[in-house]
Amino acid sequence: MLNKLDGENTTITLDSLSRECQRMLNLKADTALIENQQSVPVSKVKANTKQKKERKFDTGSDITIISKHTFDTFNIEETEAVDRSARSATGKLPLTSQFTCSVSFQGEEKSLTCRVSSGSDLNVKGLDWMDAFNLKDQPINSVCNQVQNFQGSVDKSAIKTCSAQLKLSFPDVFDGKMGLCNTTKAVLQTKPNVQPVFRPKSPVAYAMQQLVETELQRLQDCEIISPVTYSDWAAPIVVIKKATGGIRLSSDFSTGLNERLESHQYPLPLPEDIFSKLANSKYFSHFHLSDAFLQIEVDDASKHLLTINTHIGLFRYNRKLFGVKTFPAIFQQIMDQILLDIPRVAAYIDDIFVSGNNQIEHKY
């Protein structure tokens, strides 16, 4: 930095000096990563693979670089000679080729250049790609959470054929009807000597009453709720209007039931628990269960606790629903039991994560 001050003809501000200092620190971090894969820059994003590949967003790098190992996982046939050289803090960084690729982020697609290095297993997202999508002013987490890594070309005809085979093999999964778990039921336990709580109905705007009645009828048709004429317990409903114009009915069990329920002593998994099950894999998938809670039936002895009070009468839930404090832990226990003997699979309530080292293994 002193040499730069002595050799600079123009006035140097503290801001420019700070940027230059940060650039040198970034170069130092890059060099350490190249020479020693155990060095861990703060800004990297890890992929849990056997090689422990490093994924970085490095605003100190002018260009985007991938390693030869990463390049070989893509089915890229057309490459070009490199049009520039690259240097690290310790010398020249070998670049073997470059290629033009289609990059998508947040619905925006651009044609960008990526260079290939034979030096090490280094993958760096540089300023060229950051500038293309105007990412420099965005928090790093918001970028990492939305990046998708597509390896190889996608055979759309094969996907279509596979989808058709799945629909033929499992027609009940694709019939659009509400699913039902037939292996277990949810049980609610109240604390000793509690008194039932019966809450009056909440007012519903006249403009919303027809929508509420239609939704209640739909839930009856799906056998999710049943009308009753008497109950010691009742909770008011909450009407939530959707952006599409429809509504979603929720129940406010915080008005009495939740504090009178015994806790269900089953822990939710930590991120480390899920990552350990998926570690050392190459392919990853995420499934979100549709109407997950509603697919679990409630034990007959517990149904009376789940009575709701509406402007057209009382209804009792036959299946689990959101808003009851013990249901997340109960659902987690059910999912863990269902997935117990399946390797490389983990669940967090109604989200299922699957991993594998090859496409055949990953198909289950």
CSV table of C-alpha atoms in Angstrom, one decimal:
chain,number,residue,atom,x,y,z
A,1,MET,CA,0.0,0.0,0.0
A,2,LEU,CA,2.9,2.3,0.7
A,3,ASN,CA,4.4,1.6,-2.7
A,4,LYS,CA,1.0,2.5,-4.3
A,5,LEU,CA,0.9,5.8,-2.4
A,6,ASP,CA,4.5,6.7,-3.5
A,7,GLY,CA,3.9,5.8,-7.1
A,8,GLU,CA,0.4,7.3,-7.6
A,9,ASN,CA,0.4,10.6,-9.5
A,10,THR,CA,-3.2,11.6,-8.6
A,11,THR,CA,-4.6,12.2,-5.1
A,12,ILE,CA,-5.7,9.0,-3.3
A,13,THR,CA,-8.7,9.2,-1.1
A,14,LEU,CA,-9.4,7.0,2.0
A,15,ASP,CA,-12.3,5.4,0.0
A,16,SER,CA,-10.1,4.4,-2.9
A,17,LEU,CA,-7.4,3.2,-0.6
A,18,SER,CA,-9.9,1.1,1.3
A,19,ARG,CA,-11.2,-0.5,-1.9
A,20,GLU,CA,-7.6,-1.3,-3.0
A,21,CYS,CA,-6.9,-2.9,0.4
A,22,GLN,CA,-10.1,-5.0,0.1
A,23,ARG,CA,-9.1,-6.1,-3.4
A,24,MET,CA,-5.7,-7.3,-2.2
A,25,LEU,CA,-7.4,-9.2,0.7
A,26,ASN,CA,-9.6,-10.9,-1.9
A,27,LEU,CA,-6.6,-11.9,-4.0
A,28,LYS,CA,-5.0,-13.3,-0.9
A,29,ALA,CA,-8.1,-15.4,-0.1
A,30,ASP,CA,-8.2,-16.6,-3.7
A,31,THR,CA,-4.6,-17.7,-3.6
A,32,ALA,CA,-5.0,-19.5,-0.3
A,33,LEU,CA,-8.0,-21.4,-1.8
A,34,ILE,CA,-6.0,-22.4,-4.8
A,35,GLU,CA,-2.9,-23.5,-2.9
A,36,ASN,CA,-4.7,-25.1,0.1
A,37,GLN,CA,-8.2,-26.4,-0.2
A,38,GLN,CA,-8.5,-26.4,3.6
A,39,SER,CA,-8.6,-22.6,3.5
A,40,VAL,CA,-12.1,-21.4,3.9
A,41,PRO,CA,-13.1,-17.9,2.7
A,42,VAL,CA,-16.0,-16.3,4.5
A,43,SER,CA,-18.0,-15.7,1.4
A,44,LYS,CA,-18.0,-19.3,0.0
A,45,VAL,CA,-21.1,-21.5,-0.3
A,46,LYS,CA,-20.3,-25.2,0.3
A,47,ALA,CA,-21.7,-28.1,-1.7
A,48,ASN,CA,-21.6,-31.3,0.3
A,49,THR,CA,-19.8,-33.6,-2.2
A,50,LYS,CA,-16.9,-36.0,-1.8
A,51,GLN,CA,-14.5,-33.5,-3.2
A,52,LYS,CA,-16.0,-30.7,-1.1
A,53,LYS,CA,-16.1,-28.3,-4.0
A,54,GLU,CA,-16.0,-24.6,-3.2
A,55,ARG,CA,-18.7,-22.2,-4.5
A,56,LYS,CA,-17.8,-18.6,-4.2
A,57,PHE,CA,-19.1,-15.1,-4.9
A,58,ASP,CA,-15.9,-13.0,-5.2
A,59,THR,CA,-16.2,-9.4,-6.0
A,60,GLY,CA,-12.4,-9.2,-6.2
A,61,SER,CA,-12.4,-11.4,-9.4
A,62,ASP,CA,-13.1,-9.7,-12.7
A,63,ILE,CA,-14.1,-12.9,-14.5
A,64,THR,CA,-16.2,-16.0,-13.7
A,65,ILE,CA,-14.1,-19.2,-13.6
A,66,ILE,CA,-14.9,-22.9,-13.2
A,67,SER,CA,-12.6,-25.8,-12.7
A,68,LYS,CA,-11.9,-28.4,-15.3
A,69,HIS,CA,-13.5,-31.0,-13.0
A,70,THR,CA,-16.7,-28.9,-12.9
A,71,PHE,CA,-16.6,-28.2,-16.6
A,72,ASP,CA,-16.5,-32.0,-17.3
A,73,THR,CA,-19.8,-32.5,-15.6
A,74,PHE,CA,-21.5,-30.3,-18.2
A,75,ASN,CA,-22.2,-31.6,-21.7
A,76,ILE,CA,-20.6,-28.7,-23.5
A,77,GLU,CA,-19.1,-29.3,-26.9
A,78,GLU,CA,-18.3,-25.9,-28.2
A,79,THR,CA,-15.5,-23.9,-26.6
A,80,GLU,CA,-13.3,-21.0,-27.6
A,81,ALA,CA,-9.7,-20.0,-27.0
A,82,VAL,CA,-9.4,-17.8,-24.0
A,83,ASP,CA,-9.4,-14.1,-24.8
A,84,ARG,CA,-7.5,-12.9,-21.7
A,85,SER,CA,-5.2,-14.0,-19.0
A,86,ALA,CA,-5.8,-14.3,-15.2
A,87,ARG,CA,-3.4,-13.8,-12.3
A,88,SER,CA,-3.6,-14.5,-8.6
A,89,ALA,CA,-1.4,-12.9,-5.9
A,90,THR,CA,1.3,-15.5,-6.5
A,91,GLY,CA,1.4,-15.6,-10.3
A,92,LYS,CA,-0.5,-16.6,-13.4
A,93,LEU,CA,-3.7,-18.7,-13.2
A,94,PRO,CA,-3.9,-21.2,-16.0
A,95,LEU,CA,-7.0,-20.8,-18.2
A,96,THR,CA,-7.5,-23.6,-20.8
A,97,SER,CA,-10.7,-22.4,-22.6
A,98,GLN,CA,-13.9,-20.4,-22.4
A,99,PHE,CA,-17.5,-20.9,-23.5
A,100,THR,CA,-20.7,-18.9,-23.8
A,101,CYS,CA,-23.6,-20.1,-21.7
A,102,SER,CA,-27.2,-19.1,-20.9
A,103,VAL,CA,-27.5,-17.9,-17.3
A,104,SER,CA,-30.9,-17.4,-15.6
A,105,PHE,CA,-31.6,-15.6,-12.4
A,106,GLN,CA,-34.9,-14.3,-11.0
A,107,GLY,CA,-36.6,-14.8,-14.3
A,108,GLU,CA,-34.0,-12.9,-16.2
A,109,GLU,CA,-31.8,-14.7,-18.8
A,110,LYS,CA,-28.5,-13.5,-20.2
A,111,SER,CA,-25.8,-14.9,-22.5
A,112,LEU,CA,-22.5,-14.8,-20.5
A,113,THR,CA,-18.9,-16.0,-20.8
A,114,CYS,CA,-17.3,-18.5,-18.4
A,115,ARG,CA,-13.6,-19.4,-18.3
A,116,VAL,CA,-12.2,-22.8,-17.4
A,117,SER,CA,-9.1,-23.3,-15.3
A,118,SER,CA,-7.0,-26.4,-15.0
A,119,GLY,CA,-5.2,-25.1,-11.9
A,120,SER,CA,-7.4,-26.5,-9.2
A,121,ASP,CA,-11.0,-27.2,-8.1
A,122,LEU,CA,-11.8,-23.5,-8.0
A,123,ASN,CA,-15.2,-22.1,-8.9
A,124,VAL,CA,-15.5,-18.3,-8.8
A,125,LYS,CA,-18.5,-16.1,-9.6
A,126,GLY,CA,-16.8,-12.8,-10.7
A,127,LEU,CA,-17.7,-9.2,-11.3
A,128,ASP,CA,-18.7,-9.8,-14.9
A,129,TRP,CA,-21.7,-12.0,-13.9
A,130,MET,CA,-22.5,-9.9,-10.8
A,131,ASP,CA,-22.7,-6.8,-13.0
A,132,ALA,CA,-24.8,-8.5,-15.6
A,133,PHE,CA,-27.6,-9.2,-13.1
A,134,ASN,CA,-26.9,-6.1,-11.0
A,135,LEU,CA,-26.2,-8.2,-7.9
A,136,LYS,CA,-23.5,-6.1,-6.1
A,137,ASP,CA,-26.0,-4.2,-4.0
A,138,GLN,CA,-28.0,-7.3,-3.0
A,139,PRO,CA,-27.4,-9.2,0.3
A,140,ILE,CA,-25.4,-12.4,-0.4
A,141,ASN,CA,-28.0,-14.7,1.2
A,142,SER,CA,-30.7,-13.5,-1.1
A,143,VAL,CA,-28.5,-14.4,-4.1
A,144,CYS,CA,-27.3,-17.8,-2.8
A,145,ASN,CA,-30.9,-18.9,-1.9
A,146,GLN,CA,-32.0,-18.4,-5.5
A,147,VAL,CA,-29.1,-19.8,-7.5
A,148,GLN,CA,-29.8,-23.0,-9.3
A,149,ASN,CA,-27.0,-25.2,-10.8
A,150,PHE,CA,-28.2,-27.1,-13.9
A,151,GLN,CA,-25.7,-29.8,-14.8
A,152,GLY,CA,-25.8,-31.1,-18.4
A,153,SER,CA,-28.6,-30.7,-21.0
A,154,VAL,CA,-32.2,-31.4,-20.1
A,155,ASP,CA,-33.9,-34.0,-22.3
A,156,LYS,CA,-37.5,-32.7,-22.4
A,157,SER,CA,-38.8,-35.8,-24.2
A,158,ALA,CA,-37.4,-38.1,-21.5
A,159,ILE,CA,-39.0,-36.0,-18.8
A,160,LYS,CA,-42.3,-36.1,-20.6
A,161,THR,CA,-42.1,-39.9,-20.9
A,162,CYS,CA,-41.0,-40.3,-17.3
A,163,SER,CA,-44.0,-38.2,-16.1
A,164,ALA,CA,-46.4,-40.2,-18.2
A,165,GLN,CA,-45.0,-43.5,-16.7
A,166,LEU,CA,-45.4,-42.1,-13.1
A,167,LYS,CA,-49.0,-41.1,-13.7
A,168,LEU,CA,-49.8,-44.6,-15.0
A,169,SER,CA,-48.0,-46.3,-12.1
A,170,PHE,CA,-49.5,-44.1,-9.4
A,171,PRO,CA,-52.8,-42.8,-10.7
A,172,ASP,CA,-54.1,-42.1,-7.2
A,173,VAL,CA,-51.3,-39.6,-6.6
A,174,PHE,CA,-52.3,-37.5,-9.6
A,175,ASP,CA,-56.1,-37.7,-9.4
A,176,GLY,CA,-56.3,-34.3,-7.7
A,177,LYS,CA,-58.1,-35.7,-4.7
A,178,MET,CA,-57.1,-35.1,-1.1
A,179,GLY,CA,-54.7,-37.8,0.2
A,180,LEU,CA,-55.1,-39.8,3.4
A,181,CYS,CA,-52.5,-41.5,5.5
A,182,ASN,CA,-53.8,-44.9,6.5
A,183,THR,CA,-51.1,-46.0,8.8
A,184,THR,CA,-51.6,-43.8,11.9
A,185,LYS,CA,-53.8,-41.1,13.5
A,186,ALA,CA,-53.0,-38.0,15.5
A,187,VAL,CA,-53.9,-38.0,19.2
A,188,LEU,CA,-54.4,-34.9,21.4
A,189,GLN,CA,-53.8,-35.0,25.1
A,190,THR,CA,-55.3,-32.3,27.4
A,191,LYS,CA,-53.7,-31.3,30.7
A,192,PRO,CA,-55.3,-32.7,33.9
A,193,ASN,CA,-58.5,-31.1,35.2
A,194,VAL,CA,-58.8,-28.5,32.4
A,195,GLN,CA,-62.1,-26.9,31.7
A,196,PRO,CA,-63.4,-26.8,28.1
A,197,VAL,CA,-63.3,-23.5,26.3
A,198,PHE,CA,-66.2,-22.5,24.1
A,199,ARG,CA,-65.6,-19.3,22.1
A,200,PRO,CA,-68.4,-17.5,20.1
A,201,LYS,CA,-68.2,-17.1,16.4
A,202,SER,CA,-66.2,-14.3,14.9
A,203,PRO,CA,-68.1,-11.8,12.7
A,204,VAL,CA,-67.8,-12.3,9.0
A,205,ALA,CA,-68.4,-9.5,6.5
A,206,TYR,CA,-71.6,-10.0,4.5
A,207,ALA,CA,-69.6,-9.8,1.3
A,208,MET,CA,-67.5,-12.8,2.5
A,209,GLN,CA,-70.2,-15.0,3.9
A,210,GLN,CA,-70.9,-16.8,0.6
A,211,LEU,CA,-67.2,-17.5,0.1
A,212,VAL,CA,-67.0,-18.9,3.6
A,213,GLU,CA,-70.0,-21.1,3.1
A,214,THR,CA,-68.6,-22.4,-0.2
A,215,GLU,CA,-65.3,-23.3,1.5
A,216,LEU,CA,-67.0,-25.0,4.4
A,217,GLN,CA,-69.0,-27.1,1.9
A,218,ARG,CA,-65.8,-28.0,0.0
A,219,LEU,CA,-64.2,-29.2,3.3
A,220,GLN,CA,-67.3,-31.3,4.0
A,221,ASP,CA,-67.2,-32.8,0.6
A,222,CYS,CA,-63.6,-33.8,1.2
A,223,GLU,CA,-64.6,-35.3,4.6
A,224,ILE,CA,-62.2,-32.9,6.3
A,225,ILE,CA,-64.9,-31.4,8.6
A,226,SER,CA,-68.3,-32.7,9.8
A,227,PRO,CA,-71.2,-30.6,11.1
A,228,VAL,CA,-72.2,-31.1,14.8
A,229,THR,CA,-75.0,-29.7,16.9
A,230,TYR,CA,-73.2,-29.6,20.3
A,231,SER,CA,-69.7,-29.3,21.6
A,232,ASP,CA,-68.0,-28.3,24.9
A,233,TRP,CA,-65.1,-26.9,22.9
A,234,ALA,CA,-65.2,-24.4,20.1
A,235,ALA,CA,-62.8,-22.0,18.5
A,236,PRO,CA,-63.6,-19.0,16.1
A,237,ILE,CA,-62.5,-19.1,12.5
A,238,VAL,CA,-60.3,-16.6,10.8
A,239,VAL,CA,-61.0,-15.8,7.1
A,240,ILE,CA,-57.9,-15.0,5.1
A,241,LYS,CA,-58.4,-13.6,1.6
A,242,LYS,CA,-56.1,-14.9,-1.1
A,243,ALA,CA,-54.5,-12.7,-3.9
A,244,THR,CA,-56.5,-14.8,-6.4
A,245,GLY,CA,-59.8,-13.7,-4.9
A,246,GLY,CA,-60.6,-16.8,-3.0
A,247,ILE,CA,-60.3,-17.4,0.7
A,248,ARG,CA,-58.5,-19.7,3.2
A,249,LEU,CA,-60.1,-20.7,6.5
A,250,SER,CA,-58.0,-20.8,9.6
A,251,SER,CA,-59.0,-21.5,13.2
A,252,ASP,CA,-57.8,-19.6,16.2
A,253,PHE,CA,-57.0,-22.3,18.7
A,254,SER,CA,-54.9,-19.8,20.7
A,255,THR,CA,-58.2,-18.6,22.3
A,256,GLY,CA,-58.2,-21.6,24.7
A,257,LEU,CA,-57.3,-25.0,23.4
A,258,ASN,CA,-53.5,-24.6,22.8
A,259,GLU,CA,-52.6,-23.6,26.4
A,260,ARG,CA,-54.7,-26.6,27.7
A,261,LEU,CA,-52.9,-29.2,25.6
A,262,GLU,CA,-50.0,-31.3,26.8
A,263,SER,CA,-46.9,-30.8,24.7
A,264,HIS,CA,-45.9,-33.6,22.3
A,265,GLN,CA,-42.4,-34.4,23.2
A,266,TYR,CA,-40.8,-35.0,19.8
A,267,PRO,CA,-38.0,-32.8,18.6
A,268,LEU,CA,-37.9,-31.1,15.2
A,269,PRO,CA,-34.7,-31.7,13.3
A,270,LEU,CA,-31.9,-29.2,13.2
A,271,PRO,CA,-30.3,-28.1,9.9
A,272,GLU,CA,-27.2,-30.1,10.9
A,273,ASP,CA,-29.4,-33.3,11.2
A,274,ILE,CA,-30.8,-32.9,7.7
A,275,PHE,CA,-27.4,-32.0,6.2
A,276,SER,CA,-25.8,-35.1,7.7
A,277,LYS,CA,-28.3,-37.4,6.0
A,278,LEU,CA,-27.8,-35.7,2.6
A,279,ALA,CA,-24.0,-35.4,2.9
A,280,ASN,CA,-21.6,-36.7,0.2
A,281,SER,CA,-24.2,-36.6,-2.5
A,282,LYS,CA,-24.3,-35.1,-6.0
A,283,TYR,CA,-28.0,-34.7,-6.8
A,284,PHE,CA,-30.6,-33.1,-4.6
A,285,SER,CA,-34.3,-32.7,-4.7
A,286,HIS,CA,-36.9,-30.9,-2.5
A,287,PHE,CA,-40.5,-31.9,-2.3
A,288,HIS,CA,-43.3,-29.9,-0.5
A,289,LEU,CA,-46.3,-32.0,0.4
A,290,SER,CA,-49.6,-30.5,-0.7
A,291,ASP,CA,-52.2,-30.0,2.2
A,292,ALA,CA,-49.9,-32.1,4.3
A,293,PHE,CA,-51.6,-31.8,7.7
A,294,LEU,CA,-55.0,-32.4,6.1
A,295,GLN,CA,-53.8,-35.9,5.0
A,296,ILE,CA,-53.5,-37.1,8.6
A,297,GLU,CA,-56.7,-38.2,10.3
A,298,VAL,CA,-57.4,-37.3,14.0
A,299,ASP,CA,-58.2,-40.0,16.5
A,300,ASP,CA,-62.0,-40.2,17.2
A,301,ALA,CA,-61.4,-39.4,20.9
A,302,SER,CA,-59.7,-36.1,20.0
A,303,LYS,CA,-62.0,-34.7,17.3
A,304,HIS,CA,-64.3,-32.9,19.7
A,305,LEU,CA,-61.4,-30.7,20.7
A,306,LEU,CA,-61.1,-29.4,17.1
A,307,THR,CA,-64.6,-27.9,16.9
A,308,ILE,CA,-64.9,-24.5,15.1
A,309,ASN,CA,-67.7,-22.0,15.5
A,310,THR,CA,-69.0,-20.4,12.3
A,311,HIS,CA,-71.9,-18.2,11.3
A,312,ILE,CA,-73.8,-21.3,10.0
A,313,GLY,CA,-73.1,-23.5,13.0
A,314,LEU,CA,-70.5,-25.8,14.5
A,315,PHE,CA,-68.1,-28.1,12.6
A,316,ARG,CA,-65.6,-30.6,13.8
A,317,TYR,CA,-62.3,-31.3,12.1
A,318,ASN,CA,-61.7,-35.0,11.2
A,319,ARG,CA,-58.1,-34.3,10.2
A,320,LYS,CA,-55.1,-32.3,11.4
A,321,LEU,CA,-54.9,-28.6,10.6
A,322,PHE,CA,-52.6,-25.7,11.2
A,323,GLY,CA,-52.9,-23.7,14.4
A,324,VAL,CA,-52.8,-26.5,17.0
A,325,LYS,CA,-49.5,-26.3,18.9
A,326,THR,CA,-48.8,-30.0,19.0
A,327,PHE,CA,-49.5,-30.9,15.4
A,328,PRO,CA,-46.0,-29.9,13.9
A,329,ALA,CA,-44.2,-32.3,16.3
A,330,ILE,CA,-46.8,-35.1,15.7
A,331,PHE,CA,-46.5,-34.7,12.0
A,332,GLN,CA,-42.7,-34.7,12.2
A,333,GLN,CA,-42.8,-38.0,14.1
A,334,ILE,CA,-45.1,-39.5,11.5
A,335,MET,CA,-42.9,-38.5,8.6
A,336,ASP,CA,-39.8,-39.8,10.4
A,337,GLN,CA,-41.5,-43.2,10.9
A,338,ILE,CA,-42.6,-43.3,7.2
A,339,LEU,CA,-39.1,-42.4,5.9
A,340,LEU,CA,-37.2,-44.4,8.5
A,341,ASP,CA,-35.7,-47.1,6.2
A,342,ILE,CA,-35.1,-44.9,3.1
A,343,PRO,CA,-31.4,-43.8,2.8
A,344,ARG,CA,-30.5,-40.2,1.8
A,345,VAL,CA,-33.9,-38.8,2.7
A,346,ALA,CA,-34.8,-36.3,5.4
A,347,ALA,CA,-38.0,-34.4,6.3
A,348,TYR,CA,-38.7,-31.2,8.0
A,349,ILE,CA,-42.4,-31.3,8.8
A,350,ASP,CA,-44.0,-31.1,5.3
A,351,ASP,CA,-40.7,-30.6,3.3
A,352,ILE,CA,-38.9,-33.7,2.1
A,353,PHE,CA,-35.2,-33.6,0.9
A,354,VAL,CA,-33.7,-36.4,-1.2
A,355,SER,CA,-30.1,-36.8,-2.4
A,356,GLY,CA,-28.1,-39.4,-4.3
A,357,ASN,CA,-24.8,-39.8,-6.1
A,358,ASN,CA,-26.2,-40.9,-9.5
A,359,GLN,CA,-29.4,-40.3,-11.4
A,360,ILE,CA,-30.7,-43.9,-11.0
A,361,GLU,CA,-30.3,-43.9,-7.3
A,362,HIS,CA,-32.0,-40.5,-7.1
A,363,LYS,CA,-35.1,-41.5,-9.0
A,364,TYR,CA,-36.9,-43.0,-5.9
